[in-house]
CSV table of C-alpha atoms in Angstrom, one decimal:
chain,number,residue,atom,x,y,z
A,1,MET,CA,-12.4,-10.2,-22.9
A,2,LEU,CA,-10.0,-7.1,-21.7
A,3,LEU,CA,-10.8,-4.3,-18.7
A,4,GLU,CA,-11.4,-0.6,-20.4
A,5,PRO,CA,-10.1,1.8,-19.0
A,6,THR,CA,-11.3,3.7,-16.2
A,7,GLY,CA,-11.1,7.3,-14.4
A,8,PHE,CA,-7.9,5.9,-12.4
A,9,THR,CA,-6.3,4.7,-14.7
A,10,GLU,CA,-6.5,7.8,-17.3
A,11,LEU,CA,-5.4,10.0,-14.2
A,12,VAL,CA,-2.7,7.7,-13.2
A,13,GLY,CA,-1.7,6.6,-16.8
A,14,CYS,CA,-1.6,2.8,-16.5
A,15,ARG,CA,-3.7,0.4,-17.9
A,16,LEU,CA,-4.8,-1.6,-15.4
A,17,PRO,CA,-6.8,-0.6,-12.5
A,18,ILE,CA,-4.8,-2.1,-9.9
A,19,GLN,CA,-2.2,0.1,-7.8
A,20,GLN,CA,0.1,-1.6,-5.9
A,21,ALA,CA,0.4,-0.5,-2.9
A,22,GLY,CA,3.4,1.3,-1.4
A,23,MET,CA,4.3,-1.0,1.7
A,24,GLY,CA,8.2,0.6,3.2
A,25,GLY,CA,10.4,-1.9,3.1
A,26,VAL,CA,9.0,-4.3,0.8
A,27,SER,CA,8.1,-2.2,-1.7
A,28,THR,CA,10.9,-1.9,-3.7
A,29,VAL,CA,12.0,-1.0,-7.3
A,30,GLU,CA,11.8,-4.2,-8.8
A,31,LEU,CA,8.2,-4.7,-7.1
A,32,ALA,CA,7.5,-1.6,-8.8
A,33,ALA,CA,9.0,-1.6,-11.9
A,34,ALA,CA,7.7,-5.4,-12.6
A,35,VAL,CA,4.1,-4.3,-11.2
A,36,ALA,CA,4.0,-0.9,-13.8
A,37,GLU,CA,5.8,-3.0,-16.5
A,38,ALA,CA,2.4,-4.9,-16.6
A,39,GLY,CA,-0.1,-2.9,-16.7
A,40,GLY,CA,-1.0,-2.1,-13.1
A,41,LEU,CA,0.6,1.6,-10.4
A,42,GLY,CA,3.3,0.3,-9.1
A,43,MET,CA,4.3,2.5,-5.6
A,44,VAL,CA,7.3,2.2,-3.4
A,45,ALA,CA,7.6,3.4,0.3
A,46,PRO,CA,10.8,4.5,1.6
A,47,HIS,CA,9.8,5.7,4.5
A,48,GLY,CA,12.1,8.6,6.1
A,49,ALA,CA,14.1,9.1,2.7
A,50,THR,CA,16.5,12.1,2.1
A,51,PRO,CA,14.8,13.4,-1.0
A,52,GLU,CA,18.5,12.8,-2.6
A,53,GLN,CA,17.5,8.8,-2.3
A,54,VAL,CA,13.8,9.2,-3.0
A,55,ALA,CA,14.5,10.5,-6.4
A,56,ALA,CA,17.3,7.7,-6.7
A,57,GLU,CA,14.6,4.7,-6.2
A,58,LEU,CA,12.2,6.8,-8.1
A,59,ASP,CA,14.7,7.1,-11.2
A,60,ALA,CA,15.6,3.4,-11.0
A,61,ILE,CA,12.3,2.5,-11.9
A,62,ALA,CA,12.6,4.6,-14.4
A,63,ALA,CA,15.3,3.0,-16.1
A,64,SER,CA,13.3,0.2,-15.6
A,65,THR,CA,10.1,0.2,-17.2
A,66,THR,CA,8.2,2.2,-19.4
A,67,GLY,CA,5.6,2.3,-17.2
A,68,SER,CA,3.4,3.9,-14.7
A,69,PHE,CA,4.2,4.5,-10.6
A,70,GLY,CA,4.5,6.2,-7.6
A,71,ILE,CA,4.9,6.6,-4.3
A,72,ASN,CA,3.7,6.7,-0.6
A,73,PHE,CA,4.1,8.9,2.3
A,74,LEU,CA,3.1,8.7,5.7
A,75,ILE,CA,2.5,11.8,7.2
A,76,PRO,CA,4.2,11.0,10.7
A,77,PHE,CA,7.4,10.2,9.0
A,78,VAL,CA,6.8,12.8,5.7
A,79,ALA,CA,9.2,15.2,4.8
A,80,ALA,CA,8.4,18.6,2.5
A,81,GLU,CA,11.2,18.6,0.4
A,82,ALA,CA,10.6,15.4,-0.4
A,83,VAL,CA,7.8,15.8,-1.1
A,84,GLU,CA,9.9,18.2,-3.6
A,85,ALA,CA,11.7,15.7,-5.3
A,86,ALA,CA,9.2,13.0,-6.0
A,87,ALA,CA,7.1,15.0,-7.9
A,88,MET,CA,9.6,15.8,-9.8
A,89,HIS,CA,10.4,12.4,-11.1
A,90,CYS,CA,6.8,10.3,-11.0
A,91,ARG,CA,3.6,11.1,-12.6
A,92,TYR,CA,1.5,10.0,-9.0
A,93,ILE,CA,2.4,10.8,-4.9
A,94,GLU,CA,0.3,9.6,-2.1
A,95,PHE,CA,-0.6,10.4,0.9
A,96,PHE,CA,-1.8,8.2,4.1
A,97,TYR,CA,-2.1,8.3,8.2
A,98,GLY,CA,-2.8,12.0,8.5
A,99,GLU,CA,-5.1,15.0,8.3
A,100,PRO,CA,-5.8,16.5,4.3
A,101,ASP,CA,-2.6,19.3,4.5
A,102,ALA,CA,-3.1,21.5,1.3
A,103,ALA,CA,0.1,22.5,1.3
A,104,LEU,CA,1.6,19.2,0.2
A,105,VAL,CA,-1.2,18.7,-1.6
A,106,ARG,CA,0.1,21.9,-3.8
A,107,ARG,CA,3.7,21.1,-3.1
A,108,ALA,CA,2.7,17.5,-4.9
A,109,SER,CA,1.1,19.5,-7.4
A,110,ALA,CA,3.1,22.1,-8.2
A,111,GLY,CA,6.3,19.6,-9.1
A,112,GLY,CA,3.5,18.0,-11.9
A,113,ALA,CA,2.5,15.0,-10.2
A,114,ARG,CA,-1.5,13.8,-9.5
A,115,VAL,CA,-1.7,13.7,-6.2
A,116,GLY,CA,-4.1,11.1,-3.9
A,117,TRP,CA,-5.1,10.9,-0.1
A,118,GLN,CA,-6.1,6.9,0.9
A,119,VAL,CA,-8.9,7.7,3.2
A,120,GLY,CA,-11.4,5.8,6.3
A,121,SER,CA,-14.7,7.6,5.8
A,122,ALA,CA,-16.7,9.9,3.1
A,123,ASP,CA,-15.5,12.4,5.5
A,124,GLU,CA,-12.1,12.4,5.1
A,125,ALA,CA,-12.5,11.7,1.2
A,126,ALA,CA,-13.7,15.3,1.5
A,127,ARG,CA,-11.6,16.8,3.1
A,128,ALA,CA,-9.2,15.1,0.6
A,129,ILE,CA,-10.7,17.0,-2.4
A,130,ASP,CA,-11.2,20.3,-0.3
A,131,ALA,CA,-7.1,19.7,0.0
A,132,GLY,CA,-6.8,19.9,-3.6
A,133,CYS,CA,-5.9,16.0,-4.2
A,134,ASP,CA,-7.2,14.5,-7.8
A,135,LEU,CA,-8.3,10.6,-6.3
A,136,VAL,CA,-9.3,9.2,-3.0
A,137,VAL,CA,-8.4,5.5,-1.7
A,138,ALA,CA,-11.1,4.3,0.1
A,139,GLN,CA,-10.0,1.9,3.0
A,140,GLY,CA,-11.9,-0.6,4.8
A,141,ILE,CA,-11.1,-2.1,7.7
A,142,GLU,CA,-10.0,-5.3,6.4
A,143,ALA,CA,-6.5,-3.8,4.6
A,144,GLY,CA,-3.5,-5.3,5.8
A,145,GLY,CA,-1.1,-2.9,7.8
A,146,HIS,CA,-1.8,0.8,9.2
A,147,VAL,CA,-5.4,0.9,9.1
A,148,ARG,CA,-7.4,4.0,8.8
A,149,GLY,CA,-10.9,2.5,7.8
A,150,THR,CA,-13.3,1.6,10.4
A,151,VAL,CA,-16.1,-0.2,8.5
A,152,GLY,CA,-16.0,-2.6,6.2
A,153,LEU,CA,-14.6,-2.4,3.0
A,154,LEU,CA,-18.0,-1.9,0.9
A,155,PRO,CA,-19.6,0.1,3.7
A,156,THR,CA,-17.0,2.6,3.2
A,157,LEU,CA,-16.7,2.6,-0.3
A,158,ASP,CA,-20.4,3.3,-0.9
A,159,ALA,CA,-19.9,6.6,1.4
A,160,VAL,CA,-17.1,7.7,-0.7
A,161,LEU,CA,-18.3,7.7,-3.8
A,162,ASP,CA,-21.9,9.4,-2.7
A,163,ARG,CA,-19.4,12.5,-1.8
A,164,VAL,CA,-16.5,12.9,-4.0
A,165,ASP,CA,-16.4,13.5,-7.5
A,166,VAL,CA,-13.1,12.1,-8.5
A,167,PRO,CA,-12.4,8.8,-9.4
A,168,VAL,CA,-12.0,6.2,-6.0
A,169,VAL,CA,-9.7,3.3,-6.0
A,170,ALA,CA,-11.3,0.5,-3.4
A,171,ALA,CA,-8.3,-1.4,-0.9
A,172,GLY,CA,-8.8,-3.6,2.1
A,173,GLY,CA,-9.0,-7.8,2.3
A,174,ILE,CA,-8.3,-7.4,-2.6
A,175,ALA,CA,-6.7,-10.5,-3.6
A,176,THR,CA,-8.5,-12.6,-6.1
A,177,ALA,CA,-10.9,-11.5,-8.8
A,178,ARG,CA,-14.3,-12.7,-7.5
A,179,VAL,CA,-12.7,-9.6,-5.2
A,180,PHE,CA,-11.8,-7.2,-7.6
A,181,ALA,CA,-14.0,-7.3,-10.0
A,182,ALA,CA,-16.8,-6.8,-6.8
A,183,VAL,CA,-15.0,-3.6,-6.2
A,184,LEU,CA,-15.7,-2.7,-9.8
A,185,ALA,CA,-18.8,-3.7,-9.6
A,186,ALA,CA,-19.8,-1.5,-7.3
A,187,GLY,CA,-18.3,1.1,-8.2
A,188,ALA,CA,-14.5,1.7,-7.8
A,189,SER,CA,-12.7,3.0,-10.7
A,190,GLY,CA,-9.6,1.0,-9.4
A,191,ALA,CA,-8.6,-1.2,-6.6
A,192,ARG,CA,-5.1,-1.2,-4.2
A,193,VAL,CA,-3.4,-4.8,-3.7
A,194,GLY,CA,-0.8,-5.7,-1.0
A,195,THR,CA,-0.8,-8.4,0.6
A,196,LEU,CA,-1.2,-10.4,-2.7
A,197,PHE,CA,2.5,-8.5,-3.8
A,198,VAL,CA,4.4,-8.8,0.1
A,199,THR,CA,4.5,-12.5,-1.3
A,200,ALA,CA,5.8,-11.9,-4.8
A,201,VAL,CA,9.2,-13.3,-6.1
A,202,GLU,CA,10.4,-9.2,-6.2
A,203,SER,CA,8.7,-8.5,-2.9
A,204,GLY,CA,11.7,-7.1,-0.8
A,205,ALA,CA,9.9,-9.2,2.3
A,206,HIS,CA,11.9,-11.4,4.4
A,207,PRO,CA,11.4,-15.5,3.1
A,208,ASP,CA,9.9,-15.9,6.4
A,209,TYR,CA,7.0,-13.7,6.6
A,210,VAL,CA,6.4,-14.4,3.0
A,211,ALA,CA,5.8,-17.9,4.1
A,212,ALA,CA,4.1,-17.1,7.0
A,213,LEU,CA,1.3,-14.8,4.6
A,214,LEU,CA,0.6,-17.8,2.7
A,215,ALA,CA,-0.1,-19.7,5.4
A,216,ALA,CA,-2.5,-17.9,6.6
A,217,ASP,CA,-6.0,-16.7,5.3
A,218,GLY,CA,-8.1,-14.1,6.9
A,219,THR,CA,-8.7,-15.9,10.4
A,220,ASP,CA,-5.3,-15.4,11.7
A,221,THR,CA,-4.8,-11.5,11.4
A,222,VAL,CA,-6.1,-9.5,13.9
A,223,LEU,CA,-6.1,-5.6,14.4
A,224,THR,CA,-4.6,-3.9,16.7
A,225,GLU,CA,-2.1,-1.4,18.5
A,226,ALA,CA,0.9,-3.9,19.2
A,227,PHE,CA,3.4,-3.1,17.4
A,228,GLY,CA,3.2,0.6,18.0
A,229,VAL,CA,6.6,1.7,19.5
A,230,GLY,CA,7.2,5.3,18.1
A,231,TRP,CA,3.5,5.3,16.1
A,232,ARG,CA,1.0,5.5,18.8
A,233,ASN,CA,-2.6,4.8,19.2
A,234,ALA,CA,-2.4,3.8,15.1
A,235,PRO,CA,-4.7,0.4,14.4
A,236,HIS,CA,-2.3,-2.0,11.9
A,237,ARG,CA,-3.3,-5.7,10.9
A,238,VAL,CA,-1.5,-8.4,11.0
A,239,LEU,CA,-1.0,-12.0,11.5
A,240,ARG,CA,-2.0,-12.9,15.0
A,241,SER,CA,0.7,-15.3,15.4
A,242,CYS,CA,3.0,-12.1,15.1
A,243,VAL,CA,1.0,-10.8,18.0
A,244,ASP,CA,1.5,-13.8,20.3
A,245,ALA,CA,5.5,-14.1,19.1
A,246,ALA,CA,6.4,-10.3,20.5
A,247,THR,CA,4.5,-11.1,24.2
A,248,ALA,CA,5.7,-14.1,24.4
A,249,PHE,CA,9.6,-13.1,23.3
A,250,ALA,CA,12.6,-12.1,26.3
A,251,GLY,CA,14.3,-9.1,25.3
A,252,ASP,CA,13.8,-5.3,23.8
A,253,GLU,CA,15.2,-6.5,20.3
A,254,VAL,CA,14.0,-8.9,18.4
A,255,ALA,CA,16.0,-8.9,15.5
A,256,SER,CA,18.4,-6.6,13.4
A,257,ILE,CA,19.0,-5.5,9.5
A,258,ARG,CA,21.7,-5.0,7.6
A,259,THR,CA,22.5,-1.6,6.8
A,260,PRO,CA,25.5,0.8,5.0
A,261,TYR,CA,26.9,1.2,8.4
A,262,GLY,CA,25.9,-1.9,9.8
A,263,PRO,CA,24.0,-3.6,11.5
A,264,ARG,CA,20.4,-2.1,13.3
A,265,PRO,CA,18.4,-3.5,16.4
A,266,ILE,CA,14.6,-3.4,16.0
A,267,GLY,CA,13.3,-3.7,19.1
A,268,ARG,CA,10.4,-5.9,20.4
A,269,PHE,CA,6.3,-4.6,18.5
A,270,SER,CA,8.4,-2.1,16.5
A,271,PRO,CA,6.1,-1.0,13.3
A,272,GLU,CA,8.4,-2.4,11.1
A,273,PRO,CA,8.3,-5.6,8.8
A,274,PRO,CA,10.5,-8.3,8.1
A,275,GLU,CA,12.7,-7.3,5.3
A,276,LEU,CA,15.4,-9.6,3.1
A,277,GLY,CA,18.6,-8.1,5.2
A,278,THR,CA,17.1,-9.6,8.3
A,279,SER,CA,18.3,-11.5,10.9
A,280,GLY,CA,17.0,-12.6,14.5
A,281,THR,CA,13.0,-13.2,15.7
A,282,VAL,CA,11.4,-13.1,12.9
A,283,THR,CA,8.2,-13.9,13.7
A,284,ALA,CA,7.9,-11.9,16.3
A,285,MET,CA,7.6,-8.9,14.0
A,286,ALA,CA,5.5,-7.1,12.8
A,287,LEU,CA,3.9,-9.1,9.7
A,288,TYR,CA,1.5,-7.2,8.1
A,289,ALA,CA,-1.7,-9.2,6.5
A,290,GLY,CA,-5.6,-8.0,5.2
A,291,GLN,CA,-8.4,-11.0,5.2
A,292,GLY,CA,-7.4,-11.5,2.2
A,293,VAL,CA,-4.4,-13.5,2.8
A,294,GLY,CA,-6.6,-16.5,1.4
A,295,GLY,CA,-5.6,-15.7,-1.7
A,296,ALA,CA,-2.6,-16.0,-1.4
A,297,ARG,CA,-0.9,-19.4,-2.1
A,298,GLN,CA,1.8,-19.6,-4.1
A,299,ALA,CA,5.3,-17.1,-4.6
A,300,ARG,CA,4.8,-15.4,-8.2
A,301,PRO,CA,6.3,-13.0,-10.3
A,302,ALA,CA,4.1,-9.6,-9.4
A,303,GLY,CA,3.6,-9.5,-13.4
A,304,GLN,CA,1.4,-12.5,-13.0
A,305,ILE,CA,-0.4,-11.5,-10.1
A,306,VAL,CA,-1.4,-8.8,-12.1
A,307,ALA,CA,-2.3,-10.8,-15.2
A,308,GLU,CA,-3.8,-13.0,-13.5
A,309,LEU,CA,-5.9,-10.0,-11.6
A,310,ALA,CA,-7.4,-8.8,-14.6
A,311,ALA,CA,-7.4,-11.2,-17.0
A,312,GLY,CA,-10.1,-13.0,-13.8
A,313,THR,CA,-11.9,-9.8,-13.2
A,314,ALA,CA,-12.3,-9.0,-16.9
A,315,ALA,CA,-14.0,-12.5,-17.2
A,316,LEU,CA,-16.9,-12.0,-13.8
A,317,LEU,CA,-17.4,-8.9,-15.4
A,318,GLY,CA,-18.4,-9.9,-18.8
A,319,SER,CA,-19.4,-6.7,-21.1
A,320,ALA,CA,-20.1,-4.2,-17.7
A,321,THR,CA,-19.1,-1.0,-18.6
A,322,LEU,CA,-17.0,0.1,-15.6
A,323,PRO,CA,-17.3,3.3,-13.3
A,324,ARG,CA,-15.0,6.7,-14.4
């Protein structure tokens, strides 16, 4: 049994209605390429990158796969020039954590990209469509990382589907075939998966971060504004253990990361997650995790994650016709 095409897959050009979340510091070229090659939509999120760096990263993915891939921009850190560069090097551009901006959408569309906006409510979804977006991602409060939604995924998805007539991707706590099948049956045109891909072997996450995720379940996560240095009033879902560790840490710098210019310090309660090349008290950094984290029990190749999610979901849905 195979999953049928949906409005999402037709819009962005992938075979399967699975989007890998764009996660800064974790979404590597290798991860995005592996997801794309397996039939999903691979994503990167080079926050703060120059237009030249954005183009180079997207070109590196294109050299590794014939599949579909895109880029995520966080509104507090977006640069219009980087958006324009991205639009010439990938099929899909997504924005998050800010009021839908028609000028940014026009910049992305002018370069030929399809444009999406991740939202936390039906009202925000309607504003994204008014701004010219081609699709929306409806995020529930179960999501890991930065959280826009204020209620659960299914009520959010239901409200968004009532308000817009474009493909809607569901996001928040999706890490098993059962949950994936549930959101498709509820009307989603695709599913956005984050935490599960943090544990993929191609992920750029630090091994201690991955180990913490593999040992956790949904009750081990908490929604907090703790890791808000430089980005205030932005709720995010992390493992509770990292909040405790950062609170107990004595000092201002919990870790450092290697860069071409030497070590760069990472302050306590920085929103930056631990990636490869990080050293120090990694467990006191922002360990982003959604409430679906219990679905991650071992590190696997991203292609295997995509294949197992798709096969399990198809088996559960049977011959059901998916929304377009």
